[in-house]
mmCIF file of C-alpha atoms in Angstrom:
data_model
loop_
_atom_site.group_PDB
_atom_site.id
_atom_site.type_symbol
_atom_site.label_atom_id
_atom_site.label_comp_id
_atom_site.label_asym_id
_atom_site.label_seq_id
_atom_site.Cartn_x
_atom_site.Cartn_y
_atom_site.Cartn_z
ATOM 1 C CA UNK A 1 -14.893 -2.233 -2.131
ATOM 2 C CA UNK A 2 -12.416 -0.302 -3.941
ATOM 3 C CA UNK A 3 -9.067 0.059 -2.876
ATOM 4 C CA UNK A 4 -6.678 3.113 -3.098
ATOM 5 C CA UNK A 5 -4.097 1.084 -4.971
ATOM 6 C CA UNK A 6 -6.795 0.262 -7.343
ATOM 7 C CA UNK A 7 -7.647 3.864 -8.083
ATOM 8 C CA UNK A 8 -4.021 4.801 -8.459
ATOM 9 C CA UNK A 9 -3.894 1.898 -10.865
ATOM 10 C CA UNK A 10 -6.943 3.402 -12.790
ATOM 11 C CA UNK A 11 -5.667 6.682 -12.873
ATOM 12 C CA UNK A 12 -2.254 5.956 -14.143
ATOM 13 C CA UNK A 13 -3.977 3.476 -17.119
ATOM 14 C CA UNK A 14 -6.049 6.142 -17.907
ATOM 15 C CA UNK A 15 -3.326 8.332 -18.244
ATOM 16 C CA UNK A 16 -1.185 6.739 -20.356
ATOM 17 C CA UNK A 17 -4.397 5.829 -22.567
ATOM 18 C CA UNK A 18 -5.105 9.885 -22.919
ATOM 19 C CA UNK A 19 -1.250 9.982 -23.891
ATOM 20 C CA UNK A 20 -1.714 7.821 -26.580
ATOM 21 C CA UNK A 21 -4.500 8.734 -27.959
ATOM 22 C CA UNK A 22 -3.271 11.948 -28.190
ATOM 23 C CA UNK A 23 -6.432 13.481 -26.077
ATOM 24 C CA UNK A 24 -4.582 16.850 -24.194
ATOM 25 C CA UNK A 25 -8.673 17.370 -22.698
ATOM 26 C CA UNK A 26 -8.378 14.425 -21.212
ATOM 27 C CA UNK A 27 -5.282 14.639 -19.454
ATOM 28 C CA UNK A 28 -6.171 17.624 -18.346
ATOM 29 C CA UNK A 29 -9.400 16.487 -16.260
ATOM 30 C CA UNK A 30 -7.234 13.446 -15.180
ATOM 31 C CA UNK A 31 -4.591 16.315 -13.935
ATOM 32 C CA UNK A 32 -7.409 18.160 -12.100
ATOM 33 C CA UNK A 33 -8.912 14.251 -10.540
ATOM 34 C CA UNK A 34 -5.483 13.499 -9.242
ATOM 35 C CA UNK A 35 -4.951 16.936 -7.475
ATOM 36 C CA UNK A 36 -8.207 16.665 -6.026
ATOM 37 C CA UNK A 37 -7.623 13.428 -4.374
ATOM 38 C CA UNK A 38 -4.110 15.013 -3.300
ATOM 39 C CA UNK A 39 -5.955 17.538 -1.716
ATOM 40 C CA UNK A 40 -8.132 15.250 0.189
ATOM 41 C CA UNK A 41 -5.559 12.693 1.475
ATOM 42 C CA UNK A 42 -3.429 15.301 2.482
ATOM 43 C CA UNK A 43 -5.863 17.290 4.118
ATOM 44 C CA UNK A 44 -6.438 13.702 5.915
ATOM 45 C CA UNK A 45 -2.498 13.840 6.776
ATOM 46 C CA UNK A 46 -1.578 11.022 4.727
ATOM 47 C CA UNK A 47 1.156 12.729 3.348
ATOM 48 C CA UNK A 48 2.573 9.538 1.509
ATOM 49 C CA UNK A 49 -0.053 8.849 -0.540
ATOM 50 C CA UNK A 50 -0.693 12.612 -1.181
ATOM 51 C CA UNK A 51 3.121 12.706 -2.773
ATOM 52 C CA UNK A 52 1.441 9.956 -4.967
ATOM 53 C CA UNK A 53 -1.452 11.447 -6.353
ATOM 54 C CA UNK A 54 0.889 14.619 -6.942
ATOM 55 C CA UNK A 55 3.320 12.760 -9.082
ATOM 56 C CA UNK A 56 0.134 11.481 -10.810
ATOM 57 C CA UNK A 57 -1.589 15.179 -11.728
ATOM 58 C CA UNK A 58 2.329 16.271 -12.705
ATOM 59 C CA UNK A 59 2.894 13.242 -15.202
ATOM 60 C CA UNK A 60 -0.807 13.562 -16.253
ATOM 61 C CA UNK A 61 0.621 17.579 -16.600
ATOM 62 C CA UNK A 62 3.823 17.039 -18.786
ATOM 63 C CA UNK A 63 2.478 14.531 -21.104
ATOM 64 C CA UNK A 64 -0.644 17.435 -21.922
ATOM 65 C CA UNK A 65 2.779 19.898 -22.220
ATOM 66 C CA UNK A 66 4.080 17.408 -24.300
ATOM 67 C CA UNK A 67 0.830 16.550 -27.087
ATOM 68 C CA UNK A 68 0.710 20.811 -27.339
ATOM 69 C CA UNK A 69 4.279 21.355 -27.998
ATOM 70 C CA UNK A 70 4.132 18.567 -31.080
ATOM 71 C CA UNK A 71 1.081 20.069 -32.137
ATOM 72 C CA UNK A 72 2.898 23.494 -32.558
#
């Protein structure tokens, strides 16, 4: 079975991988995946690992912010 930690770990590789590679479409679906697991944890009142998953979709956020402003 696959653990929440595991997930997190996925989703902040994949991140990072997007970031590098320069792929702003990417990011931008792995933005939208961590808010929607936000959504659901917190709606499950885990508001811990919500705060998580938020930090995850803002990071996944300001590196997309950051690929379009060099690309300017």
């Amino acid at each position: 079975m696959v653990t929440v930690e595991q997930i997190l770990e996925y989703l902040e590789r994949r991140i990072a991988e997007h970031h590098l590679a320069g792929d702003r479409l990417a990011l931008k679906r792995d933005q939208d995946v961590a808010g929607f697991l936000m959504a659901a944890v917190r709606d499950l009142g885990d508001k811990h690992l919500a705060l998580r998953f938020q930090v995850l979709a803002a990071r996944a956020a300001d590196m997309r912010e950051q690929l379009e402003k060099n690309a300017e």
